[in-house]
Amino acid sequence: IPADLIVPVHGSLGAVACEWCKAPMDFDEFCEEVRTKVKDIYDVDESAPTESTNIACPSCGKAGVKPTTVLYGSSLPEAFFEHFERDVPTFDLLIIAGTSLTVGPANQVAAQARHCPRVIINNEPVGLELGIEYDNVDETGNAHDVFLRGSCDDVARALIHELGWADESNRNQIQIQTTR
């Protein structure tokens, strides 16, 4: 899936930036800094330092460089809110995987996407307080909200198999459409 079609709501371990000035840092450079400046608490890397030192931001010099994950109590990325307003009304299908749906504002995606089918992949049913109705079947016998019990990996593999995407020759059938 193209990166511009993904909004990492809780950030990403694959991108690095300074918490202070928000300047991005090259991921490979960051990994090298971690390897040479952070103590190996498991004693696996003999070349690791015996004491950790700060990793300074190349832009501002402050010690605040980390993966761009959103920690509890921090604001979600602005991109989440931009895409929420623009994209949720255009959903044809919403797949919700591996979440309690109890923390906002991210859980509001499920609440606002009532116009399209919602598939919930989880170990237990969630989202009833957000309007998800697992037992609601329309006049044609189709459920608007579907619950698939199990681990995200197991259910995703089963869906890939059922859709015929497991066969290498059928992988080209997957298409991502965008209106951007």
Tab-separated table of N, CA and C in Angstrom:
chain	number	residue	atom	x	y	z
A	1	ILE	N	0.862	-1.171	0.000
A	1	ILE	CA	0.000	0.000	0.000
A	1	ILE	C	0.906	1.231	0.000
A	2	PRO	N	0.668	2.148	-0.885
A	2	PRO	CA	1.494	3.357	-0.927
A	2	PRO	C	1.457	4.118	0.408
A	3	ALA	N	2.603	4.642	0.814
A	3	ALA	CA	2.728	5.321	2.104
A	3	ALA	C	1.767	6.496	2.240
A	4	ASP	N	1.439	7.172	1.133
A	4	ASP	CA	0.543	8.334	1.238
A	4	ASP	C	-0.910	7.926	1.487
A	5	LEU	N	-1.204	6.627	1.447
A	5	LEU	CA	-2.555	6.147	1.747
A	5	LEU	C	-2.662	5.590	3.170
A	6	ILE	N	-1.583	5.665	3.915
A	6	ILE	CA	-1.566	5.146	5.288
A	6	ILE	C	-1.445	6.307	6.257
A	7	VAL	N	-2.329	6.323	7.255
A	7	VAL	CA	-2.232	7.312	8.327
A	7	VAL	C	-1.933	6.538	9.606
A	8	PRO	N	-0.668	6.535	10.038
A	8	PRO	CA	-0.327	5.808	11.265
A	8	PRO	C	-0.841	6.576	12.482
A	9	VAL	N	-2.043	6.243	12.914
A	9	VAL	CA	-2.728	6.975	13.973
A	9	VAL	C	-1.879	7.071	15.233
A	10	HIS	N	-1.194	6.009	15.570
A	10	HIS	CA	-0.368	6.017	16.781
A	10	HIS	C	1.110	6.131	16.451
A	11	GLY	N	1.403	6.712	15.301
A	11	GLY	CA	2.782	6.910	14.906
A	11	GLY	C	3.370	5.672	14.282
A	12	SER	N	4.692	5.659	14.202
A	12	SER	CA	5.375	4.568	13.524
A	12	SER	C	6.738	4.326	14.135
A	13	LEU	N	7.105	3.064	14.227
A	13	LEU	CA	8.465	2.717	14.635
A	13	LEU	C	9.432	2.867	13.464
A	14	GLY	N	8.909	3.040	12.266
A	14	GLY	CA	9.733	3.147	11.080
A	14	GLY	C	10.104	4.560	10.691
A	15	ALA	N	9.705	5.535	11.487
A	15	ALA	CA	10.077	6.928	11.233
A	15	ALA	C	10.590	7.521	12.534
A	16	VAL	N	11.534	8.444	12.420
A	16	VAL	CA	12.187	9.022	13.593
A	16	VAL	C	12.163	10.542	13.478
A	17	ALA	N	11.906	11.204	14.601
A	17	ALA	CA	11.910	12.674	14.619
A	17	ALA	C	12.226	13.162	16.024
A	18	CYS	N	12.572	14.435	16.106
A	18	CYS	CA	12.867	15.069	17.390
A	18	CYS	C	11.567	15.489	18.066
A	19	GLU	N	11.424	15.169	19.326
A	19	GLU	CA	10.248	15.569	20.096
A	19	GLU	C	10.186	17.079	20.308
A	20	TRP	N	11.316	17.756	20.256
A	20	TRP	CA	11.373	19.189	20.531
A	20	TRP	C	11.110	20.033	19.293
A	21	CYS	N	11.889	19.804	18.237
A	21	CYS	CA	11.767	20.654	17.044
A	21	CYS	C	11.010	19.975	15.906
A	22	LYS	N	10.679	18.691	16.076
A	22	LYS	CA	9.916	17.891	15.103
A	22	LYS	C	10.694	17.568	13.836
A	23	ALA	N	11.977	17.916	13.783
A	23	ALA	CA	12.779	17.614	12.598
A	23	ALA	C	12.941	16.108	12.444
A	24	PRO	N	12.743	15.600	11.231
A	24	PRO	CA	12.955	14.156	11.018
A	24	PRO	C	14.441	13.826	11.064
A	25	MET	N	14.724	12.573	11.385
A	25	MET	CA	16.095	12.081	11.374
A	25	MET	C	16.107	10.825	10.513
A	26	ASP	N	17.134	10.652	9.735
A	26	ASP	CA	17.266	9.472	8.899
A	26	ASP	C	17.193	8.224	9.778
A	27	PHE	N	16.373	7.264	9.382
A	27	PHE	CA	16.147	6.068	10.194
A	27	PHE	C	17.432	5.257	10.384
A	28	ASP	N	18.189	5.069	9.323
A	28	ASP	CA	19.429	4.294	9.436
A	28	ASP	C	20.440	5.000	10.340
A	29	GLU	N	20.496	6.317	10.239
A	29	GLU	CA	21.385	7.101	11.110
A	29	GLU	C	20.965	6.937	12.577
A	30	PHE	N	19.650	6.968	12.811
A	30	PHE	CA	19.144	6.780	14.176
A	30	PHE	C	19.525	5.393	14.702
A	31	CYS	N	19.346	4.373	13.878
A	31	CYS	CA	19.696	3.006	14.304
A	31	CYS	C	21.171	2.903	14.668
A	32	GLU	N	22.009	3.568	13.904
A	32	GLU	CA	23.445	3.566	14.201
A	32	GLU	C	23.719	4.300	15.519
A	33	GLU	N	23.015	5.400	15.747
A	33	GLU	CA	23.155	6.134	17.005
A	33	GLU	C	22.727	5.264	18.191
A	34	VAL	N	21.644	4.533	18.039
A	34	VAL	CA	21.181	3.631	19.107
A	34	VAL	C	22.239	2.561	19.365
A	35	ARG	N	22.763	1.993	18.287
A	35	ARG	CA	23.761	0.932	18.432
A	35	ARG	C	25.015	1.428	19.152
A	36	THR	N	25.426	2.665	18.896
A	36	THR	CA	26.675	3.158	19.474
A	36	THR	C	26.507	3.947	20.760
A	37	LYS	N	25.248	4.330	21.105
A	37	LYS	CA	25.059	5.188	22.279
A	37	LYS	C	24.154	4.605	23.365
A	38	VAL	N	23.473	3.525	23.077
A	38	VAL	CA	22.531	2.971	24.060
A	38	VAL	C	23.063	1.639	24.582
A	39	LYS	N	23.105	1.532	25.889
A	39	LYS	CA	23.590	0.339	26.587
A	39	LYS	C	22.745	-0.874	26.205
A	40	ASP	N	23.393	-1.999	25.987
A	40	ASP	CA	22.713	-3.259	25.681
A	40	ASP	C	22.386	-3.952	27.002
A	41	ILE	N	21.152	-3.834	27.460
A	41	ILE	CA	20.779	-4.403	28.770
A	41	ILE	C	20.702	-5.921	28.754
A	42	TYR	N	20.743	-6.526	27.559
A	42	TYR	CA	20.673	-7.983	27.461
A	42	TYR	C	22.044	-8.628	27.253
A	43	ASP	N	23.070	-7.801	27.162
A	43	ASP	CA	24.442	-8.299	26.960
A	43	ASP	C	24.564	-9.199	25.731
A	44	VAL	N	23.979	-8.774	24.635
A	44	VAL	CA	24.049	-9.522	23.387
A	44	VAL	C	25.118	-8.927	22.468
A	45	ASP	N	25.236	-7.598	22.472
A	45	ASP	CA	26.164	-6.898	21.585
A	45	ASP	C	27.411	-6.486	22.355
A	46	GLU	N	28.508	-7.168	22.110
A	46	GLU	CA	29.753	-6.885	22.823
A	46	GLU	C	30.309	-5.506	22.498
A	47	SER	N	29.929	-4.951	21.341
A	47	SER	CA	30.442	-3.637	20.956
A	47	SER	C	29.604	-2.488	21.515
A	48	ALA	N	28.496	-2.798	22.181
A	48	ALA	CA	27.628	-1.754	22.744
A	48	ALA	C	28.332	-1.059	23.907
A	49	PRO	N	27.996	0.205	24.137
A	49	PRO	CA	28.616	0.913	25.261
A	49	PRO	C	28.141	0.346	26.599
A	50	THR	N	28.927	0.556	27.642
A	50	THR	CA	28.548	0.081	28.974
A	50	THR	C	27.587	1.047	29.653
A	51	GLU	N	27.554	2.287	29.203
A	51	GLU	CA	26.616	3.296	29.705
A	51	GLU	C	25.958	3.985	28.515
A	52	SER	N	24.705	4.319	28.660
A	52	SER	CA	23.985	5.022	27.593
A	52	SER	C	24.290	6.514	27.636
A	53	THR	N	24.293	7.122	26.460
A	53	THR	CA	24.399	8.575	26.340
A	53	THR	C	23.263	9.054	25.450
A	54	ASN	N	22.927	10.328	25.562
A	54	ASN	CA	21.817	10.886	24.801
A	54	ASN	C	22.095	10.878	23.305
A	55	ILE	N	21.019	10.777	22.546
A	55	ILE	CA	21.092	10.918	21.100
A	55	ILE	C	20.586	12.318	20.789
A	56	ALA	N	21.486	13.168	20.331
A	56	ALA	CA	21.142	14.564	20.062
A	56	ALA	C	20.507	14.711	18.686
A	57	CYS	N	19.556	15.597	18.606
A	57	CYS	CA	18.915	15.916	17.331
A	57	CYS	C	19.918	16.657	16.455
A	58	PRO	N	20.088	16.227	15.199
A	58	PRO	CA	21.014	16.923	14.304
A	58	PRO	C	20.589	18.370	14.015
A	59	SER	N	19.300	18.679	14.180
A	59	SER	CA	18.812	20.029	13.875
A	59	SER	C	18.907	20.995	15.049
A	60	CYS	N	18.399	20.570	16.227
A	60	CYS	CA	18.354	21.498	17.365
A	60	CYS	C	19.351	21.151	18.468
A	61	GLY	N	19.931	19.951	18.421
A	61	GLY	CA	20.927	19.550	19.408
A	61	GLY	C	20.369	18.998	20.701
A	62	LYS	N	19.058	19.053	20.881
A	62	LYS	CA	18.455	18.542	22.116
A	62	LYS	C	18.320	17.023	22.065
A	63	ALA	N	18.284	16.426	23.238
A	63	ALA	CA	18.125	14.970	23.344
A	63	ALA	C	16.639	14.636	23.365
A	64	GLY	N	16.069	14.446	22.189
A	64	GLY	CA	14.648	14.136	22.111
A	64	GLY	C	14.297	13.340	20.877
A	65	VAL	N	15.288	12.694	20.282
A	65	VAL	CA	15.057	11.926	19.064
A	65	VAL	C	14.531	10.548	19.430
A	66	LYS	N	13.414	10.149	18.798
A	66	LYS	CA	12.811	8.847	19.058
A	66	LYS	C	11.919	8.478	17.884
A	67	PRO	N	11.505	7.208	17.807
A	67	PRO	CA	10.506	6.855	16.790
A	67	PRO	C	9.263	7.722	16.967
A	68	THR	N	8.545	7.954	15.891
A	68	THR	CA	7.412	8.870	15.912
A	68	THR	C	6.141	8.250	16.485
A	69	THR	N	6.293	7.360	17.434
A	69	THR	CA	5.132	6.762	18.088
A	69	THR	C	4.457	7.798	18.974
A	70	VAL	N	3.127	7.676	19.089
A	70	VAL	CA	2.350	8.580	19.931
A	70	VAL	C	2.201	7.922	21.300
A	71	LEU	N	2.746	8.554	22.304
A	71	LEU	CA	2.678	8.014	23.653
A	71	LEU	C	1.373	8.433	24.311
A	72	TYR	N	0.948	7.666	25.314
A	72	TYR	CA	-0.309	7.943	26.006
A	72	TYR	C	-0.300	9.384	26.522
A	73	GLY	N	-1.368	10.095	26.270
A	73	GLY	CA	-1.479	11.474	26.709
A	73	GLY	C	-0.993	12.476	25.682
A	74	SER	N	-0.349	11.994	24.608
A	74	SER	CA	0.129	12.882	23.549
A	74	SER	C	-0.946	13.042	22.488
A	75	SER	N	-0.865	14.118	21.736
A	75	SER	CA	-1.822	14.365	20.661
A	75	SER	C	-1.551	13.451	19.480
A	76	LEU	N	-2.619	13.086	18.792
A	76	LEU	CA	-2.468	12.314	17.562
A	76	LEU	C	-1.907	13.223	16.470
A	77	PRO	N	-1.302	12.638	15.439
A	77	PRO	CA	-0.767	13.461	14.346
A	77	PRO	C	-1.870	14.273	13.673
A	78	GLU	N	-1.535	15.465	13.238
A	78	GLU	CA	-2.494	16.337	12.545
A	78	GLU	C	-3.080	15.632	11.321
A	79	ALA	N	-2.294	14.781	10.683
A	79	ALA	CA	-2.780	14.058	9.499
A	79	ALA	C	-4.012	13.218	9.834
A	80	PHE	N	-4.083	12.692	11.062
A	80	PHE	CA	-5.254	11.903	11.443
A	80	PHE	C	-6.524	12.745	11.311
A	81	PHE	N	-6.495	13.948	11.835
A	81	PHE	CA	-7.675	14.806	11.830
A	81	PHE	C	-8.018	15.278	10.417
A	82	GLU	N	-6.992	15.571	9.618
A	82	GLU	CA	-7.224	15.979	8.232
A	82	GLU	C	-7.897	14.849	7.457
A	83	HIS	N	-7.376	13.631	7.592
A	83	HIS	CA	-7.943	12.483	6.868
A	83	HIS	C	-9.300	12.086	7.429
A	84	PHE	N	-9.493	12.237	8.727
A	84	PHE	CA	-10.772	11.896	9.344
A	84	PHE	C	-11.891	12.684	8.680
A	85	GLU	N	-11.723	13.991	8.614
A	85	GLU	CA	-12.770	14.850	8.024
A	85	GLU	C	-12.992	14.554	6.550
A	86	ARG	N	-11.917	14.337	5.817
A	86	ARG	CA	-12.006	14.168	4.376
A	86	ARG	C	-12.366	12.755	3.956
A	87	ASP	N	-11.777	11.757	4.607
A	87	ASP	CA	-11.856	10.397	4.092
A	87	ASP	C	-12.983	9.536	4.653
A	88	VAL	N	-13.327	9.692	5.926
A	88	VAL	CA	-14.334	8.807	6.528
A	88	VAL	C	-15.637	8.802	5.729
A	89	PRO	N	-16.154	9.948	5.273
A	89	PRO	CA	-17.409	9.906	4.499
A	89	PRO	C	-17.309	9.141	3.181
A	90	THR	N	-16.098	8.888	2.696
A	90	THR	CA	-15.935	8.210	1.407
A	90	THR	C	-15.674	6.715	1.536
A	91	PHE	N	-15.603	6.195	2.764
A	91	PHE	CA	-15.301	4.772	2.964
A	91	PHE	C	-16.355	3.890	2.304
A	92	ASP	N	-15.884	2.848	1.618
A	92	ASP	CA	-16.753	1.791	1.107
A	92	ASP	C	-16.817	0.640	2.110
A	93	LEU	N	-15.757	0.506	2.900
A	93	LEU	CA	-15.617	-0.568	3.869
A	93	LEU	C	-14.623	-0.112	4.922
A	94	LEU	N	-14.891	-0.463	6.178
A	94	LEU	CA	-13.953	-0.167	7.251
A	94	LEU	C	-13.588	-1.480	7.925
A	95	ILE	N	-12.301	-1.785	7.964
A	95	ILE	CA	-11.809	-2.965	8.666
A	95	ILE	C	-11.141	-2.472	9.939
A	96	ILE	N	-11.631	-2.946	11.068
A	96	ILE	CA	-11.121	-2.566	12.381
A	96	ILE	C	-10.456	-3.809	12.961
A	97	ALA	N	-9.177	-3.721	13.293
A	97	ALA	CA	-8.452	-4.913	13.730
A	97	ALA	C	-7.678	-4.667	15.012
A	98	GLY	N	-7.861	-5.567	15.975
A	98	GLY	CA	-7.038	-5.595	17.174
A	98	GLY	C	-7.108	-4.364	18.041
A	99	THR	N	-8.290	-3.984	18.470
A	99	THR	CA	-8.439	-2.785	19.294
A	99	THR	C	-9.602	-2.928	20.253
A	100	SER	N	-9.533	-2.192	21.335
A	100	SER	CA	-10.652	-2.175	22.288
A	100	SER	C	-11.700	-1.151	21.883
A	101	LEU	N	-11.346	-0.232	20.989
A	101	LEU	CA	-12.207	0.879	20.569
A	101	LEU	C	-12.675	1.722	21.756
A	102	THR	N	-11.854	1.822	22.784
A	102	THR	CA	-12.239	2.603	23.963
A	102	THR	C	-11.545	3.954	24.044
A	103	VAL	N	-10.518	4.181	23.231
A	103	VAL	CA	-9.762	5.423	23.345
A	103	VAL	C	-10.054	6.337	22.162
A	104	GLY	N	-10.486	7.552	22.496
A	104	GLY	CA	-10.735	8.553	21.478
A	104	GLY	C	-9.535	9.464	21.346
A	105	PRO	N	-9.439	10.137	20.266
A	105	PRO	CA	-10.434	10.260	19.208
A	105	PRO	C	-10.364	9.170	18.135
A	106	ALA	N	-9.388	8.279	18.199
A	106	ALA	CA	-9.244	7.265	17.142
A	106	ALA	C	-10.488	6.396	17.019
A	107	ASN	N	-11.157	6.107	18.130
A	107	ASN	CA	-12.343	5.253	18.063
A	107	ASN	C	-13.502	5.908	17.311
A	108	GLN	N	-13.428	7.206	17.097
A	108	GLN	CA	-14.507	7.900	16.391
A	108	GLN	C	-14.553	7.558	14.905
A	109	VAL	N	-13.485	6.991	14.374
A	109	VAL	CA	-13.532	6.524	12.987
A	109	VAL	C	-14.627	5.469	12.859
A	110	ALA	N	-14.645	4.521	13.789
A	110	ALA	CA	-15.676	3.474	13.771
A	110	ALA	C	-17.069	4.064	13.981
A	111	ALA	N	-17.183	5.028	14.875
A	111	ALA	CA	-18.481	5.630	15.176
A	111	ALA	C	-19.023	6.424	13.991
A	112	GLN	N	-18.157	7.114	13.259
A	112	GLN	CA	-18.612	7.971	12.158
A	112	GLN	C	-18.785	7.230	10.838
A	113	ALA	N	-18.279	6.010	10.734
A	113	ALA	CA	-18.361	5.254	9.481
A	113	ALA	C	-19.584	4.342	9.469
A	114	ARG	N	-20.715	4.852	9.888
A	114	ARG	CA	-21.955	4.049	9.936
A	114	ARG	C	-22.556	3.815	8.557
A	115	HIS	N	-22.116	4.556	7.561
A	115	HIS	CA	-22.668	4.452	6.207
A	115	HIS	C	-22.113	3.268	5.424
A	116	CYS	N	-21.060	2.619	5.942
A	116	CYS	CA	-20.435	1.522	5.196
A	116	CYS	C	-20.349	0.280	6.080
A	117	PRO	N	-20.155	-0.885	5.460
A	117	PRO	CA	-19.951	-2.094	6.269
A	117	PRO	C	-18.689	-1.954	7.120
A	118	ARG	N	-18.772	-2.467	8.349
A	118	ARG	CA	-17.634	-2.441	9.268
A	118	ARG	C	-17.327	-3.877	9.666
A	119	VAL	N	-16.076	-4.290	9.409
A	119	VAL	CA	-15.626	-5.631	9.767
A	119	VAL	C	-14.691	-5.487	10.957
A	120	ILE	N	-15.041	-6.129	12.058
A	120	ILE	CA	-14.245	-6.042	13.278
A	120	ILE	C	-13.520	-7.363	13.475
A	121	ILE	N	-12.184	-7.309	13.472
A	121	ILE	CA	-11.339	-8.482	13.694
A	121	ILE	C	-10.737	-8.324	15.079
A	122	ASN	N	-11.103	-9.212	15.992
A	122	ASN	CA	-10.673	-9.041	17.381
A	122	ASN	C	-10.905	-10.336	18.149
A	123	ASN	N	-10.341	-10.405	19.327
A	123	ASN	CA	-10.576	-11.573	20.180
A	123	ASN	C	-11.928	-11.527	20.875
A	124	GLU	N	-12.506	-10.325	21.005
A	124	GLU	CA	-13.836	-10.197	21.581
A	124	GLU	C	-14.573	-9.051	20.894
A	125	PRO	N	-15.909	-9.101	20.901
A	125	PRO	CA	-16.674	-8.016	20.283
A	125	PRO	C	-16.395	-6.692	20.998
A	126	VAL	N	-16.290	-5.625	20.223
A	126	VAL	CA	-16.047	-4.290	20.768
A	126	VAL	C	-16.902	-3.281	20.028
A	127	GLY	N	-17.026	-2.091	20.596
A	127	GLY	CA	-17.642	-0.976	19.905
A	127	GLY	C	-19.140	-0.834	20.015
A	128	LEU	N	-19.781	-1.603	20.885
A	128	LEU	CA	-21.239	-1.490	21.012
A	128	LEU	C	-21.661	-0.081	21.390
A	129	GLU	N	-20.869	0.563	22.262
A	129	GLU	CA	-21.200	1.932	22.690
A	129	GLU	C	-20.968	2.959	21.586
A	130	LEU	N	-20.341	2.533	20.488
A	130	LEU	CA	-20.096	3.419	19.348
A	130	LEU	C	-21.104	3.194	18.225
A	131	GLY	N	-22.074	2.330	18.471
A	131	GLY	CA	-23.095	2.074	17.471
A	131	GLY	C	-22.853	0.858	16.605
A	132	ILE	N	-21.861	0.064	16.919
A	132	ILE	CA	-21.642	-1.169	16.166
A	132	ILE	C	-22.695	-2.176	16.615
A	133	GLU	N	-23.400	-2.760	15.646
A	133	GLU	CA	-24.506	-3.679	15.930
A	133	GLU	C	-24.252	-4.995	15.209
A	134	TYR	N	-23.735	-5.951	15.931
A	134	TYR	CA	-23.373	-7.233	15.320
A	134	TYR	C	-24.587	-8.055	14.907
A	135	ASP	N	-25.707	-7.851	15.555
A	135	ASP	CA	-26.890	-8.666	15.278
A	135	ASP	C	-27.871	-8.002	14.314
A	136	ASN	N	-27.527	-6.840	13.801
A	136	ASN	CA	-28.429	-6.102	12.926
A	136	ASN	C	-28.269	-6.582	11.483
A	137	VAL	N	-29.304	-7.249	10.958
A	137	VAL	CA	-29.287	-7.788	9.603
A	137	VAL	C	-30.343	-7.053	8.789
A	138	ASP	N	-29.986	-6.639	7.554
A	138	ASP	CA	-30.941	-5.900	6.734
A	138	ASP	C	-31.932	-6.839	6.049
A	139	GLU	N	-32.818	-6.251	5.244
A	139	GLU	CA	-33.878	-7.024	4.598
A	139	GLU	C	-33.360	-8.063	3.608
A	140	THR	N	-32.122	-7.925	3.157
A	140	THR	CA	-31.546	-8.905	2.235
A	140	THR	C	-30.778	-9.996	2.975
A	141	GLY	N	-30.761	-9.912	4.315
A	141	GLY	CA	-30.079	-10.919	5.107
A	141	GLY	C	-28.604	-10.628	5.348
A	142	ASN	N	-28.163	-9.431	4.980
A	142	ASN	CA	-26.763	-9.055	5.154
A	142	ASN	C	-26.566	-8.248	6.430
A	143	ALA	N	-25.513	-8.548	7.114
A	143	ALA	CA	-25.167	-7.791	8.322
A	143	ALA	C	-24.318	-6.590	7.917
A	144	HIS	N	-24.609	-5.443	8.506
A	144	HIS	CA	-23.834	-4.229	8.240
A	144	HIS	C	-22.512	-4.264	9.002
A	145	ASP	N	-22.545	-4.802	10.229
A	145	ASP	CA	-21.353	-4.940	11.064
A	145	ASP	C	-21.070	-6.418	11.260
A	146	VAL	N	-19.816	-6.809	10.989
A	146	VAL	CA	-19.444	-8.217	11.047
A	146	VAL	C	-18.292	-8.379	12.032
A	147	PHE	N	-18.437	-9.362	12.916
A	147	PHE	CA	-17.389	-9.660	13.886
A	147	PHE	C	-16.696	-10.956	13.494
A	148	LEU	N	-15.362	-10.898	13.337
A	148	LEU	CA	-14.560	-12.073	13.032
A	148	LEU	C	-13.638	-12.319	14.221
A	149	ARG	N	-13.935	-13.357	14.985
A	149	ARG	CA	-13.187	-13.645	16.215
A	149	ARG	C	-11.850	-14.314	15.902
A	150	GLY	N	-10.793	-13.804	16.541
A	150	GLY	CA	-9.480	-14.407	16.416
A	150	GLY	C	-8.381	-13.365	16.410
A	151	SER	N	-7.155	-13.854	16.305
A	151	SER	CA	-6.026	-12.923	16.228
A	151	SER	C	-6.048	-12.244	14.861
A	152	CYS	N	-5.538	-11.039	14.800
A	152	CYS	CA	-5.511	-10.292	13.542
A	152	CYS	C	-4.779	-11.076	12.457
A	153	ASP	N	-3.638	-11.649	12.799
A	153	ASP	CA	-2.855	-12.400	11.815
A	153	ASP	C	-3.628	-13.593	11.276
A	154	ASP	N	-4.235	-14.369	12.182
A	154	ASP	CA	-4.958	-15.570	11.750
A	154	ASP	C	-6.158	-15.223	10.885
A	155	VAL	N	-6.922	-14.219	11.287
A	155	VAL	CA	-8.113	-13.836	10.520
A	155	VAL	C	-7.706	-13.233	9.175
A	156	ALA	N	-6.657	-12.420	9.159
A	156	ALA	CA	-6.199	-11.840	7.890
A	156	ALA	C	-5.754	-12.935	6.930
A	157	ARG	N	-5.022	-13.923	7.431
A	157	ARG	CA	-4.609	-15.042	6.568
A	157	ARG	C	-5.831	-15.788	6.026
A	158	ALA	N	-6.818	-16.006	6.866
A	158	ALA	CA	-8.035	-16.702	6.418
A	158	ALA	C	-8.768	-15.885	5.356
A	159	LEU	N	-8.859	-14.577	5.542
A	159	LEU	CA	-9.511	-13.718	4.549
A	159	LEU	C	-8.749	-13.744	3.227
A	160	ILE	N	-7.436	-13.645	3.291
A	160	ILE	CA	-6.611	-13.692	2.080
A	160	ILE	C	-6.857	-14.999	1.334
A	161	HIS	N	-6.938	-16.091	2.075
A	161	HIS	CA	-7.201	-17.399	1.456
A	161	HIS	C	-8.601	-17.434	0.832
A	162	GLU	N	-9.612	-16.992	1.585
A	162	GLU	CA	-10.999	-17.032	1.100
A	162	GLU	C	-11.206	-16.132	-0.121
A	163	LEU	N	-10.483	-15.019	-0.187
A	163	LEU	CA	-10.613	-14.102	-1.316
A	163	LEU	C	-9.785	-14.535	-2.523
A	164	GLY	N	-9.028	-15.616	-2.364
A	164	GLY	CA	-8.227	-16.113	-3.461
A	164	GLY	C	-6.949	-15.328	-3.687
A	165	TRP	N	-6.558	-14.531	-2.718
A	165	TRP	CA	-5.359	-13.707	-2.860
A	165	TRP	C	-4.096	-14.455	-2.432
A	166	ALA	N	-4.234	-15.639	-1.895
A	166	ALA	CA	-3.068	-16.382	-1.415
A	166	ALA	C	-2.231	-16.899	-2.580
A	167	ASP	N	-2.879	-17.174	-3.685
A	167	ASP	CA	-2.189	-17.659	-4.870
A	167	ASP	C	-1.452	-16.493	-5.516
A	168	GLU	N	-0.184	-16.646	-5.766
A	168	GLU	CA	0.674	-15.598	-6.340
A	168	GLU	C	0.052	-14.993	-7.601
A	169	SER	N	-0.608	-15.809	-8.416
A	169	SER	CA	-1.174	-15.316	-9.677
A	169	SER	C	-2.355	-14.381	-9.454
A	170	ASN	N	-2.970	-14.410	-8.266
A	170	ASN	CA	-4.130	-13.573	-7.997
A	170	ASN	C	-3.792	-12.280	-7.260
A	171	ARG	N	-2.551	-12.085	-6.900
A	171	ARG	CA	-2.186	-10.899	-6.119
A	171	ARG	C	-2.401	-9.601	-6.870
A	172	ASN	N	-2.387	-9.645	-8.201
A	172	ASN	CA	-2.603	-8.431	-8.985
A	172	ASN	C	-4.054	-7.957	-8.930
A	173	GLN	N	-4.946	-8.771	-8.378
A	173	GLN	CA	-6.343	-8.379	-8.267
A	173	GLN	C	-6.558	-7.326	-7.183
A	174	ILE	N	-5.606	-7.206	-6.259
A	174	ILE	CA	-5.721	-6.224	-5.181
A	174	ILE	C	-5.392	-4.861	-5.761
A	175	GLN	N	-6.346	-3.950	-5.693
A	175	GLN	CA	-6.116	-2.612	-6.210
A	175	GLN	C	-6.471	-1.597	-5.135
A	176	ILE	N	-5.661	-0.588	-5.029
A	176	ILE	CA	-5.910	0.504	-4.097
A	176	ILE	C	-6.382	1.681	-4.928
A	177	GLN	N	-7.551	2.202	-4.610
A	177	GLN	CA	-8.079	3.344	-5.327
A	177	GLN	C	-8.030	4.564	-4.432
A	178	THR	N	-7.741	5.679	-5.013
A	178	THR	CA	-7.705	6.925	-4.260
A	178	THR	C	-8.299	8.030	-5.098
A	179	THR	N	-8.898	9.005	-4.441
A	179	THR	CA	-9.469	10.148	-5.149
A	179	THR	C	-8.549	11.345	-5.075
A	180	ARG	N	-7.357	11.157	-4.500
A	180	ARG	CA	-6.425	12.294	-4.367
A	180	ARG	C	-5.809	12.664	-5.678
